[in-house]
Short mmCIF file of C-alpha atoms in Angstrom, two decimals:
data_model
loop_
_atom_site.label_atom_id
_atom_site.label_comp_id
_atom_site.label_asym_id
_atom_site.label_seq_id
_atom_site.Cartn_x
_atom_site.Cartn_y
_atom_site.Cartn_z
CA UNK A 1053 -5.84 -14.63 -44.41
CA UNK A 1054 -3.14 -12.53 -43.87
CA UNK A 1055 -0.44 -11.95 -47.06
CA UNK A 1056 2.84 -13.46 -47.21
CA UNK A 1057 6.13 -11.45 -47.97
CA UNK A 1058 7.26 -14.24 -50.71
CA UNK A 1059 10.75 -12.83 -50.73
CA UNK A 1060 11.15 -13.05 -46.95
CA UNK A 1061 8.96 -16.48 -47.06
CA UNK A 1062 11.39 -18.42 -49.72
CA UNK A 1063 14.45 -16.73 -48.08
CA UNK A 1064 13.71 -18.58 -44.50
CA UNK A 1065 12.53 -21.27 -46.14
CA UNK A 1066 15.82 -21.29 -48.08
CA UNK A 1067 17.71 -20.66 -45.09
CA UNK A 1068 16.63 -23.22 -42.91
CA UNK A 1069 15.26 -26.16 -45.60
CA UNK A 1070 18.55 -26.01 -47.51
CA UNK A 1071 21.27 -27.05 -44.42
CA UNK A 1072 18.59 -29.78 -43.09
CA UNK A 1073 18.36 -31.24 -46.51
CA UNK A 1074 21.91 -31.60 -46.85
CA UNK A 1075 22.07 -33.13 -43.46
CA UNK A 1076 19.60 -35.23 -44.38
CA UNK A 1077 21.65 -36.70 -47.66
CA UNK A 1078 25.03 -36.61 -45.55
CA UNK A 1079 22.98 -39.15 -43.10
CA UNK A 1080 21.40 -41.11 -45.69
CA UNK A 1081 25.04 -41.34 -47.98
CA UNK A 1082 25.75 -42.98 -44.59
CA UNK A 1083 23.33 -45.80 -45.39
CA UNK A 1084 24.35 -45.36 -48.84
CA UNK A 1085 28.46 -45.79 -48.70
CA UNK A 1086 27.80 -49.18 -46.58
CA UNK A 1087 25.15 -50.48 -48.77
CA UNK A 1088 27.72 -50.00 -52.54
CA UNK A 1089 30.94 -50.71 -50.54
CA UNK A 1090 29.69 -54.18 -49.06
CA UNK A 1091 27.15 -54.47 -52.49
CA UNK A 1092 30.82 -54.61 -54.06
CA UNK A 1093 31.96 -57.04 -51.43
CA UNK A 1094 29.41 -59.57 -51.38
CA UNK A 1095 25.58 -59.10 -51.82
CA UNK A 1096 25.26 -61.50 -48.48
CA UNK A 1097 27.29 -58.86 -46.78
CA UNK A 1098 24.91 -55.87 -48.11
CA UNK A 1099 22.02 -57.59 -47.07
CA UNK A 1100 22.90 -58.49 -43.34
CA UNK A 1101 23.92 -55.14 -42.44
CA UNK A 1102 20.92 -53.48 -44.21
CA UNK A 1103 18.99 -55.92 -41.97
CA UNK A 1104 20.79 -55.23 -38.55
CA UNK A 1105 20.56 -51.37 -39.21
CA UNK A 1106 16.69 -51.71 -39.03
CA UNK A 1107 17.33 -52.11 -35.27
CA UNK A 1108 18.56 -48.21 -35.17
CA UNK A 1109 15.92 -47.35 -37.63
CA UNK A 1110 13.74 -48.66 -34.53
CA UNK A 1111 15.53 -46.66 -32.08
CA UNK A 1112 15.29 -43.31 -34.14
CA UNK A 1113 11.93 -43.77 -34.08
CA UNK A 1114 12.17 -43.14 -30.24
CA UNK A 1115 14.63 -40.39 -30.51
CA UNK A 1116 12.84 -39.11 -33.31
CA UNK A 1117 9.71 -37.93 -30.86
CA UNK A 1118 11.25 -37.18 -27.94
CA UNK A 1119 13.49 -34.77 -30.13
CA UNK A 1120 10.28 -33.51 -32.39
CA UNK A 1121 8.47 -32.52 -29.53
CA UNK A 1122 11.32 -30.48 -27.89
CA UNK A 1123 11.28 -28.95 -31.56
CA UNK A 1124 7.74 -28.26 -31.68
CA UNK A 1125 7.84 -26.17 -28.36
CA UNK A 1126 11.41 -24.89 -28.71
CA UNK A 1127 10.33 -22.94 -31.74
CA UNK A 1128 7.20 -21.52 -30.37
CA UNK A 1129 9.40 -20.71 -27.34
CA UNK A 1130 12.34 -19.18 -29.43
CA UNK A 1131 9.89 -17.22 -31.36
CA UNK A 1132 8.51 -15.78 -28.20
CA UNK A 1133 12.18 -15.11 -26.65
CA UNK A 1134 11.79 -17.49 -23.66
CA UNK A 1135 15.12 -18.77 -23.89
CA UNK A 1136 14.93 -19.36 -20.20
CA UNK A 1137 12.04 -22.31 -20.74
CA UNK A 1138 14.00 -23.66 -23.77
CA UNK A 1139 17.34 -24.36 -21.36
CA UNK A 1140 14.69 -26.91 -19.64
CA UNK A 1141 13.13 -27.96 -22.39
CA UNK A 1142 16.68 -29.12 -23.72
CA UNK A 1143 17.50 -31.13 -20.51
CA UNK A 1144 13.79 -33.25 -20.62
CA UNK A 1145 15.20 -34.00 -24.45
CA UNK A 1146 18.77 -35.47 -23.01
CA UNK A 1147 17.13 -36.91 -20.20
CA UNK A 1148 14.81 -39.12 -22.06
CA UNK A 1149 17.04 -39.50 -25.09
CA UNK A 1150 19.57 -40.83 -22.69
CA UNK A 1151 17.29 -43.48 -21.59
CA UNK A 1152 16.19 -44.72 -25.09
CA UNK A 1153 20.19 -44.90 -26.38
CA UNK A 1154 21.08 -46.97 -22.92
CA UNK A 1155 18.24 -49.50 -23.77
CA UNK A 1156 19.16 -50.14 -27.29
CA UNK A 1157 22.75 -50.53 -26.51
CA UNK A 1158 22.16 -53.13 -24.27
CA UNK A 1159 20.07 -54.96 -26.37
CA UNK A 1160 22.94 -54.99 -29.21
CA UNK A 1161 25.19 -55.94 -26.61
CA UNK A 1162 23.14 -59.05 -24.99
CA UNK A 1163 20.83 -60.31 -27.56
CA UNK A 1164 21.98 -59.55 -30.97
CA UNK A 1165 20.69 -62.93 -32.45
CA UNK A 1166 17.65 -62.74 -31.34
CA UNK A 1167 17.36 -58.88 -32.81
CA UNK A 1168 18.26 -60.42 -36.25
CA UNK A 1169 15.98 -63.70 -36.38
CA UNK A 1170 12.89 -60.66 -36.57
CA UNK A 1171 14.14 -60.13 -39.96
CA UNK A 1172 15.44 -63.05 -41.61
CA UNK A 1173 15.69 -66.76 -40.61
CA UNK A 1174 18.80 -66.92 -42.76
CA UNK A 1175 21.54 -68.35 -40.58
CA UNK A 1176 24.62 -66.35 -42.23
CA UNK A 1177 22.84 -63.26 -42.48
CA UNK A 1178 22.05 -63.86 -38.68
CA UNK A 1179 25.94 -64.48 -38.02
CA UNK A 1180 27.02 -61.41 -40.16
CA UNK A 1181 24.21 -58.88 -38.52
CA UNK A 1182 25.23 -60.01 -35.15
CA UNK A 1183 28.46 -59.18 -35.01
CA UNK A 1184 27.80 -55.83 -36.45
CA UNK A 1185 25.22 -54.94 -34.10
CA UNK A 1186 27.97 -56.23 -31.00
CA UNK A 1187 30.18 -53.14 -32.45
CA UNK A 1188 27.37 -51.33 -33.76
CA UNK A 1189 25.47 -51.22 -30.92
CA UNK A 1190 27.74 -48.29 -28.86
CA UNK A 1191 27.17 -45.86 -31.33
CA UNK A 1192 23.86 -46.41 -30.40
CA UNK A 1193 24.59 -45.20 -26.61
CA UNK A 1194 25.79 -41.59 -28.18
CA UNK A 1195 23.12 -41.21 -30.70
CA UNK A 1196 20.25 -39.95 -28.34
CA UNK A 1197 22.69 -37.15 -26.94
CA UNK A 1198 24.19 -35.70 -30.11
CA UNK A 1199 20.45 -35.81 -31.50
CA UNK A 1200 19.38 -33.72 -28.82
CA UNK A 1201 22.31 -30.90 -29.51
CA UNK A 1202 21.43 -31.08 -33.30
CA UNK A 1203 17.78 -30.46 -32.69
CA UNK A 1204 18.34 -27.45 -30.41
CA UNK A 1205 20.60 -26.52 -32.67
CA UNK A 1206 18.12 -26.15 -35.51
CA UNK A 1207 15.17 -24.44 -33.60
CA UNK A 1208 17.54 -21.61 -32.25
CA UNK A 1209 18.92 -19.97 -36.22
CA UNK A 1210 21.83 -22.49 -35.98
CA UNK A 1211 20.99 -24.56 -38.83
CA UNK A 1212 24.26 -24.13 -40.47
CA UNK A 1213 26.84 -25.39 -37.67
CA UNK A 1214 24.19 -27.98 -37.07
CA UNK A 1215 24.35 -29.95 -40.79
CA UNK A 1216 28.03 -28.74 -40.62
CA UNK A 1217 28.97 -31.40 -37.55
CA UNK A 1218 26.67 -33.97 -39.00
CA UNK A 1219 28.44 -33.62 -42.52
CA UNK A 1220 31.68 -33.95 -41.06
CA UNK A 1221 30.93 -36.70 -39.09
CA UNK A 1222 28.89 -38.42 -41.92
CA UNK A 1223 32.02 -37.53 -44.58
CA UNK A 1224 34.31 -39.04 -41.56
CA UNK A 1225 32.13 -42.49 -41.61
CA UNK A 1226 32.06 -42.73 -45.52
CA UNK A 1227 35.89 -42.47 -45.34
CA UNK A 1228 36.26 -44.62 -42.50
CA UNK A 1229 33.95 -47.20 -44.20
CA UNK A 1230 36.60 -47.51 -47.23
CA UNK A 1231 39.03 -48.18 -44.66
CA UNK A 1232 37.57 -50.88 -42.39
CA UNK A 1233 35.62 -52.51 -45.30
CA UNK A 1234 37.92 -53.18 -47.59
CA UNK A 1235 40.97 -53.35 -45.38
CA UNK A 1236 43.01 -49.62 -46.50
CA UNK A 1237 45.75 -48.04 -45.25
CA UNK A 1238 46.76 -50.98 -43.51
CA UNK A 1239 43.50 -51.52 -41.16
CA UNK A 1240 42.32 -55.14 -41.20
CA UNK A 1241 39.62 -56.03 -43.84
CA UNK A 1242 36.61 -56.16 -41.87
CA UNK A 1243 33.61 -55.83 -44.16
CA UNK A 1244 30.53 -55.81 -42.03
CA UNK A 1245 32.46 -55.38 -38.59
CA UNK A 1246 34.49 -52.65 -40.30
CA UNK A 1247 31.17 -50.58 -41.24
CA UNK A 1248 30.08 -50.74 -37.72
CA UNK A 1249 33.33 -49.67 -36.54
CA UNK A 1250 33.30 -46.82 -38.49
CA UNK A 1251 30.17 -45.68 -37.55
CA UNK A 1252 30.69 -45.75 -33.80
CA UNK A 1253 33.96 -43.78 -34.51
CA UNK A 1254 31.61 -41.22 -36.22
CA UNK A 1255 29.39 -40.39 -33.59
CA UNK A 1256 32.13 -40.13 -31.22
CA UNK A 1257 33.46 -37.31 -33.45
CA UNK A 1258 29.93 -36.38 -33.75
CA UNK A 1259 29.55 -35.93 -29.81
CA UNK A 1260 32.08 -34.14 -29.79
CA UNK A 1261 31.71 -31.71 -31.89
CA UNK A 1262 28.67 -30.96 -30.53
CA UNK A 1263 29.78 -30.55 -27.08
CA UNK A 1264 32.88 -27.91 -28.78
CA UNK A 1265 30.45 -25.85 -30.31
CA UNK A 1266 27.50 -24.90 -28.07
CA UNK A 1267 30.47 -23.47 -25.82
CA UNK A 1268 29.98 -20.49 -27.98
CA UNK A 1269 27.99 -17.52 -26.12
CA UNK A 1270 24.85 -17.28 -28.80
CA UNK A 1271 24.29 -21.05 -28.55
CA UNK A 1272 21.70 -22.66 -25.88
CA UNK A 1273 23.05 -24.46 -23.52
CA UNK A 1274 21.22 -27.35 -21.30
CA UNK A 1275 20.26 -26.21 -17.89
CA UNK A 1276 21.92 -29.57 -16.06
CA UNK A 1277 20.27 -28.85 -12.84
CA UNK A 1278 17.23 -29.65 -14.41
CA UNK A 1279 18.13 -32.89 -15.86
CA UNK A 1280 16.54 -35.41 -13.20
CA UNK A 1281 13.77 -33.13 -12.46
CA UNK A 1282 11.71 -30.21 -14.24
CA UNK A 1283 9.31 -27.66 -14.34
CA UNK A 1284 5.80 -29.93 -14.02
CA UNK A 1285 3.92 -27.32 -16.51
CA UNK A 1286 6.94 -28.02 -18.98
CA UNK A 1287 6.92 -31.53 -18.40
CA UNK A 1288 2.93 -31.86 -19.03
CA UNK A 1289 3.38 -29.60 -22.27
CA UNK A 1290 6.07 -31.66 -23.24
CA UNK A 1291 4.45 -35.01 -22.70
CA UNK A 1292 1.37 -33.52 -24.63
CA UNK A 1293 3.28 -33.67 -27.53
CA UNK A 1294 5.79 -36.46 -27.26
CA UNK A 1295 3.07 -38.96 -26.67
CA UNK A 1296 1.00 -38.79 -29.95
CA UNK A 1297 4.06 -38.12 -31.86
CA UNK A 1298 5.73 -41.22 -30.21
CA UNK A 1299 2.73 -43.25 -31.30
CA UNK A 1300 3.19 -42.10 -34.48
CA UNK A 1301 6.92 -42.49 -34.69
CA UNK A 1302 6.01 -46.38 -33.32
CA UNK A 1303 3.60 -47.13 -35.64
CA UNK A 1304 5.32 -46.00 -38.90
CA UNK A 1305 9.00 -47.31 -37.47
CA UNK A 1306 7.82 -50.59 -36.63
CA UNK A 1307 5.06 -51.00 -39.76
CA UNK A 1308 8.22 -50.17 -42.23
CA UNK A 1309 10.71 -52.23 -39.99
CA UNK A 1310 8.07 -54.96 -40.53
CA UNK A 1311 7.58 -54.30 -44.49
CA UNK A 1312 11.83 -55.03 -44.56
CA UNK A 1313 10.44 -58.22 -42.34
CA UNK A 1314 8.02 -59.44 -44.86
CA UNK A 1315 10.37 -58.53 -47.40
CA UNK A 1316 12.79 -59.96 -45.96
CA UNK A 1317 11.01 -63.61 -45.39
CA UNK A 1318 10.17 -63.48 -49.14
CA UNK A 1319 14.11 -64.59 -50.11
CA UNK A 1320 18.01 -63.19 -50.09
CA UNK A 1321 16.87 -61.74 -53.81
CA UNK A 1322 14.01 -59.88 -52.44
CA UNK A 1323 15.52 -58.36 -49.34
CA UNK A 1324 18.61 -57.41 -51.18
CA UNK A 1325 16.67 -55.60 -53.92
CA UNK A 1326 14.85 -53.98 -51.04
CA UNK A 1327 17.74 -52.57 -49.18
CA UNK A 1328 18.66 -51.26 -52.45
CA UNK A 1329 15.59 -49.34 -52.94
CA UNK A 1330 15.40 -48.38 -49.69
CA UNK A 1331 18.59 -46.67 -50.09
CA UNK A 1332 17.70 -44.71 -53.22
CA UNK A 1333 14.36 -43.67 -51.02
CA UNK A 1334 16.62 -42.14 -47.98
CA UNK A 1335 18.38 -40.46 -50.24
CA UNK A 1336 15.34 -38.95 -52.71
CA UNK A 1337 13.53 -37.69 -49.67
CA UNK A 1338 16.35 -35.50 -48.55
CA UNK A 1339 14.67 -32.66 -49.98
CA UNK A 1340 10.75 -33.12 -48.43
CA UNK A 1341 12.96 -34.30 -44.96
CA UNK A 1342 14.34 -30.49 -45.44
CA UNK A 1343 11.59 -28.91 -46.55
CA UNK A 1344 9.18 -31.05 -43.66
CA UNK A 1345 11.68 -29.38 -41.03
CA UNK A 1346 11.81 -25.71 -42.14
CA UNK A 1347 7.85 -25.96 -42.22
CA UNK A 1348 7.66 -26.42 -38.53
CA UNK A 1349 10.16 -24.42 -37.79
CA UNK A 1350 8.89 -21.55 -39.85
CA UNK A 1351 5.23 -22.37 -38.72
CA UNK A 1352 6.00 -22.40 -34.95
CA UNK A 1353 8.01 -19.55 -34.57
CA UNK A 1354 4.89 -17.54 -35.82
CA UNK A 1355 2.53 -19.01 -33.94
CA UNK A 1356 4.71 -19.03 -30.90
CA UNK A 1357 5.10 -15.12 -31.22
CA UNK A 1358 1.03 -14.76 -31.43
CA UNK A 1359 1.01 -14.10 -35.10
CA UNK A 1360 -1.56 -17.07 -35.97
CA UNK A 1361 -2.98 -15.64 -39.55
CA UNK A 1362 0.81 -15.65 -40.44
CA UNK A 1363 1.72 -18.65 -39.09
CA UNK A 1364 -1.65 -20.50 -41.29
CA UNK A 1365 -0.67 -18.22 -44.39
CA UNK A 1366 2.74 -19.87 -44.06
CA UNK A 1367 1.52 -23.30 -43.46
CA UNK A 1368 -0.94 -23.65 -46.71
CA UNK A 1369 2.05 -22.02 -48.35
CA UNK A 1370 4.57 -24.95 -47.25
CA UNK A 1371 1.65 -27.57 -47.74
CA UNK A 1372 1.34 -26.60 -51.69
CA UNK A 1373 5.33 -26.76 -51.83
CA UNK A 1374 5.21 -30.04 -50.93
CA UNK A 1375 3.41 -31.14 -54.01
CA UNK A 1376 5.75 -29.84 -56.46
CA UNK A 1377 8.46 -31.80 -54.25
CA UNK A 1378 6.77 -34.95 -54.67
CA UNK A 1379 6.10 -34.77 -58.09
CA UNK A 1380 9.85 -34.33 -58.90
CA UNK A 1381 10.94 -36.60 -57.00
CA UNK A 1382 8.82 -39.17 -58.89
CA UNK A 1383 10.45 -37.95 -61.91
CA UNK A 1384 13.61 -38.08 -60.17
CA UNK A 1385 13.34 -41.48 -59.50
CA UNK A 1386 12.24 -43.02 -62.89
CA UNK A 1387 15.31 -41.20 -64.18
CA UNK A 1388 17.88 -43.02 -61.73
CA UNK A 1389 16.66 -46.56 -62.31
CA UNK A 1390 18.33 -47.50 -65.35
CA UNK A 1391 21.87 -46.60 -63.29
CA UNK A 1392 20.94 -47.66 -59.61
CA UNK A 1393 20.31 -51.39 -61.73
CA UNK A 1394 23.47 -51.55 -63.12
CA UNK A 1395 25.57 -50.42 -60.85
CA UNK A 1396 24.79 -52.44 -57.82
CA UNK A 1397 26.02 -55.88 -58.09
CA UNK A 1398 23.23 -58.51 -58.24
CA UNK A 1399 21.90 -61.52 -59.18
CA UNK A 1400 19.69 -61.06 -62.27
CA UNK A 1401 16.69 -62.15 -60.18
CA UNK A 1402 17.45 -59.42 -57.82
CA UNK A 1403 17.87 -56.93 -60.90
CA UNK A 1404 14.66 -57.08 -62.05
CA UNK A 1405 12.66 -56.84 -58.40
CA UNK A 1406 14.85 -53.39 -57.84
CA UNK A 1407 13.81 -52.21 -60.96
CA UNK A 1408 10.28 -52.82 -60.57
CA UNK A 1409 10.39 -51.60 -57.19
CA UNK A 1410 11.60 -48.25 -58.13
CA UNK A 1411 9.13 -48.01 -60.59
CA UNK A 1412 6.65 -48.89 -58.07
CA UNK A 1413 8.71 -45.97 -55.34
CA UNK A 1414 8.04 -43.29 -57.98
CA UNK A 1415 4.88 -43.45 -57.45
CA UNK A 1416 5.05 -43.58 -53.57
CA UNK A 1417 7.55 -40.49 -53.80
CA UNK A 1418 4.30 -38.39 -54.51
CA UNK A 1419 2.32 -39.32 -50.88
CA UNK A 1420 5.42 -39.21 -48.39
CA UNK A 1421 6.79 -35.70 -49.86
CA UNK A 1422 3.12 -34.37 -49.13
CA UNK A 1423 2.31 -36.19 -45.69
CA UNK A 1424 6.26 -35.86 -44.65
CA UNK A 1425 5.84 -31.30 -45.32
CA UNK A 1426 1.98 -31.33 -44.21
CA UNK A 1427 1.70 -34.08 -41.19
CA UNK A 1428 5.46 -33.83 -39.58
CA UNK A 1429 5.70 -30.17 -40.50
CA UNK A 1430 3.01 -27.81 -40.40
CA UNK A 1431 0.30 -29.69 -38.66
CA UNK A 1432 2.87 -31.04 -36.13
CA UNK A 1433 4.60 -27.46 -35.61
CA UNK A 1434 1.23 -25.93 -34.71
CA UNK A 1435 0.66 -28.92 -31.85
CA UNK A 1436 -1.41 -31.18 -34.44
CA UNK A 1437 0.46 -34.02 -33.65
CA UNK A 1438 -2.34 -36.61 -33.13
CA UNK A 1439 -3.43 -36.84 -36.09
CA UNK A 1440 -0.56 -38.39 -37.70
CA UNK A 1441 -0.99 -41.65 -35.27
CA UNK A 1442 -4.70 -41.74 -35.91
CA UNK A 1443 -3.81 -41.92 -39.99
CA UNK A 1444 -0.98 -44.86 -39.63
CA UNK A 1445 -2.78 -46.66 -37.27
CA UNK A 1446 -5.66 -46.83 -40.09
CA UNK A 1447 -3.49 -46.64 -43.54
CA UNK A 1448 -0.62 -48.24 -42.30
CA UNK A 1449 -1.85 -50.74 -39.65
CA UNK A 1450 -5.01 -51.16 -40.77
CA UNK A 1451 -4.54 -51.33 -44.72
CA UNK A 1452 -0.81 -51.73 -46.07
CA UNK A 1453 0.56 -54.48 -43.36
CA UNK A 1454 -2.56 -57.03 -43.19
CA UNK A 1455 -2.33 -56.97 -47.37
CA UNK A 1456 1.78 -57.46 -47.19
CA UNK A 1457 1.31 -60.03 -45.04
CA UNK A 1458 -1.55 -62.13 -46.17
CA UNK A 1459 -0.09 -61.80 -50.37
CA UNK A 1460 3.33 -63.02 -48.63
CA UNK A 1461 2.50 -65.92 -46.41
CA UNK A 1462 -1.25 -66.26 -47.35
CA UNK A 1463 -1.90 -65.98 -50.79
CA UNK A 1464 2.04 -65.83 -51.77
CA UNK A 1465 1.99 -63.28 -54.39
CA UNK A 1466 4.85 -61.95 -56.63
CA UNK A 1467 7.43 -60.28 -54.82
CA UNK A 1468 6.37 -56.77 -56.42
CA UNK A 1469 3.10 -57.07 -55.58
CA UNK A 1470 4.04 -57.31 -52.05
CA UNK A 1471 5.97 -54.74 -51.87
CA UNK A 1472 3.24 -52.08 -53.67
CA UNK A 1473 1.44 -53.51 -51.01
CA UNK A 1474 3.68 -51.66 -48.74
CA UNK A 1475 3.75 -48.31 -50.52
CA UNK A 1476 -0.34 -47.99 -50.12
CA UNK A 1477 -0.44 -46.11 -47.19
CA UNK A 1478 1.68 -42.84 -47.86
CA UNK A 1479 -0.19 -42.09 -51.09
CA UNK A 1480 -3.69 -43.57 -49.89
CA UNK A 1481 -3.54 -41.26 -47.06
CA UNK A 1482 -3.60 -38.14 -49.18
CA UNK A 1483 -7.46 -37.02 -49.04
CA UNK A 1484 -7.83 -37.53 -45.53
CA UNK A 1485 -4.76 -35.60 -44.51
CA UNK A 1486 -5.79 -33.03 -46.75
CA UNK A 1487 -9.45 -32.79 -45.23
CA UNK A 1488 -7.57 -32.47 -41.80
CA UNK A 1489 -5.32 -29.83 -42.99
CA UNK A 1490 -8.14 -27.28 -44.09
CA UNK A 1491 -9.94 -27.75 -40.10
CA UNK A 1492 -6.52 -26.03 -39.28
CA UNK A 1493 -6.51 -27.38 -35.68
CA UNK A 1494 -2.72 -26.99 -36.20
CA UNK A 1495 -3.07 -23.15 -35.54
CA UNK A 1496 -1.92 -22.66 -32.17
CA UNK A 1497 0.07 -20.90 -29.32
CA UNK A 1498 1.35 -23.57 -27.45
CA UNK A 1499 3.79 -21.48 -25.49
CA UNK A 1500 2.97 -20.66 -21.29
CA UNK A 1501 4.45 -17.11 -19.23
CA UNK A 1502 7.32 -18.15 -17.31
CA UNK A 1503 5.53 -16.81 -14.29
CA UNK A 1504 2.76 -19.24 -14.34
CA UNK A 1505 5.62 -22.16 -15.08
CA UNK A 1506 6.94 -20.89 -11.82
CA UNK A 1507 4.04 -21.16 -10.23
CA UNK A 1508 2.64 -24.59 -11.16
CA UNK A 1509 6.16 -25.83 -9.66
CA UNK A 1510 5.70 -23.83 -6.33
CA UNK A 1511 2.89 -25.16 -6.47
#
């Protein structure tokens, strides 16, 4: 196996981990800011909008693989130089991101109700997530765009200006949710209403910004003649990738969108304690999200310029990273519980499910820093992107969501017990992704000669 430079490995890794981690937190403060502002308005309030957000958390699950596949053969591409292929690449990203945002919107916009009764069958949270998702819901429209510019973005050494226009949109929405929450600077008090108006304000200044800065002569712009039709090589390279990974992104989007369900079902305690800890998760993983980036970044660049011994040097590097991630952020988490508990108004039955779910979340912390760095970064940056539907169709599907649901409705165990329930999978997991790993299927050149792409659509 071929040596790594360490200085030039934990620079990069600096380099690019660092502004994507700091994204990441800007996005989950996001979730954050709405969940202690209305947590200091009214715990109903908290708990609706935690609910209704689930529907985006849906949506990014879409967005989420149509965008990780244009990253997986962006970098390969931009480590080759083919900047040429990548201008195509980035249309096939808008074109189907497009899609995805126009079908969620309307959905927010015609059948809000209906969106909230999957989570709760709690009339006034049904009234309050409603009419957030009716403002909510054209934000939604925007998001698969400015996703697509942020991606590029990252896979073409512009990290920085990338977690630069989400920061300043996220800081924008924080500051906007004071406003329209609790009524400042002589807005109307809003609460719920006023967090969704501040969000769709945020991605318009996100959009924006985006659209302002890839004007810029070393940025990569889409090629727009190329946005209802593409290169059929591209396309079937693309779709190669997108598929498993939008399995993937299905299966572990809709199995945790049904552990808030379950949750959810289980009583206004329960799910509020939930969003809680769900909040403190988004924001702990921050630093694998970062790290889980960089390493497929860093991975397919190599293997995208030919150099496949550096490329798997760099990937068992990144994969034994990832443990001493998880591992603080266990600790990390048992230190924050005593002060997430107090500070979060609610009721003292609520208090004591958060606290035993972080406890519980430590533990999990150790499995999704791990998976997140090894499954979504190196595997998936070398083209292993399978894999990762094959293991949450069997962990996940299989394991975690029959158990939740049979101790809830079934066999109606404690609330805590339910929820470990749902935590099984990312640690469980660990062996077999491991045993995957070391086959190093995820060592590839996935990149094709322009000429031959020319060809195939002559053809």
């Amino acid at each position: 196996m071929e040596q790594i430079d360490k200085k030039a490995f934990y620079s990069k890794l600096r380099q690019l981990s660092l502004p994507i981690a700091f994204q990441s937190l800007m996005l989950a403060l996001v979730a954050a800011g709405d969940a202690l502002m209305l947590g200091r308005v009214a715990q109903e309030e908290m708990t609706a909008v935690s609910l209704a957000t689930q529907i985006q958390f849906v949506q990014n699950m879409f967005l989420s693989a149509i965008t990780a596949a244009g990253s997986i053969l962006g970098a390969q591409y931009w480590g080759k130089g083919d900047e040429r292929t990548l201008r195509n690449l980035f249309s096939l990203m808008l074109r189907f991101n497009g899609l995805i945002s126009l079908l969620f919107f309307g959905m927010c916009e015609l059948i809000p109700e209906l969106l909230m009764r999957i989570f709760t069958h709690d009339s006034g949270l049904v009234v309050i997530g409603s009419a957030y998702l009716r403002i909510a819901g054209w934000s939604y429209l925007l998001t698969g765009v400015s996703q697509s510019y942020l991606a590029i973005m990252k896979v073409t050494d512009h990290v920085k200006p990338s977690a630069w226009i989400s920061s300043s949109a996220v800081i924008m929405n924080i500051l906007l949710n004071a406003v329209f929450i609790f009524g400042l600077l002589g807005a109307p008090r809003m609460q719920a209403r006023g967090a969704a108006v501040a969000t769709t304000i945020s991605r318009v200044i996100e959009l924006g910004l985006c659209l302002a800065v890839v004007q810029g002569k070393a940025y990569v712009r889409p090629a727009w003649n190329r946005l209802l039709h593409g290169e059929r090589q591209l396309l079937k390279d693309f779709t190669q990738q997108c598929i498993p990974l939008m399995g993937g992104c299905l299966f572990w989007g809709i199995g945790f969108t049904s552990y808030t369900a379950i949750i959810g079902h289980m009583g206004v305690d329960a799910a509020a304690a939930n969003s809680v800890a769900a909040v403190v998760r988004d924001l702990i993983c921050c630093a694998c999200n970062g790290v889980g980036s960089a390493a497929g970044i860093m991975v397919g660049n190599e293997l995208g310029a030919g150099k496949l011994e550096l490329g798997k040097a760099y990937g068992i590097k990144l994969k034994n990273v990832s443990y001493v991630i998880g591992f603080a952020s266990t600790a990390l988490v048992l230190a924050l519980t005593p002060l997430v508990v107090r500070f979060v108004i609610l009721s003292e039955t609520a208090q004591s499910y958060l606290t035993g779910m972080m406890v519980i979340m430590a533990i999990y912390m150790i499995g999704r820093c791990v998976n997140t760095v090894t499954i979504n970064g190196v595997m998936d940056g070398g083209g292993d992107t399978i894999f990762d539907m094959y293991s949450l169709a069997v962990c996940m599907w299989g394991i975690a969501i029959p158990l939740a649901l049979l101790g809830a409705f079934v066999f109606h165990w404690p609330v805590l017990l339910v929820y470990a329930c749902t935590c099984l999978d990312e640690v469980g997991k660990i062996p077999w992704v491991m045993c995957r790993f070391r086959k190093y299927k995820w060592v590839r050149n996935l990149t094709k000669d322009n000429d031959q792409q020319v060809q195939d659509q002559r053809n």
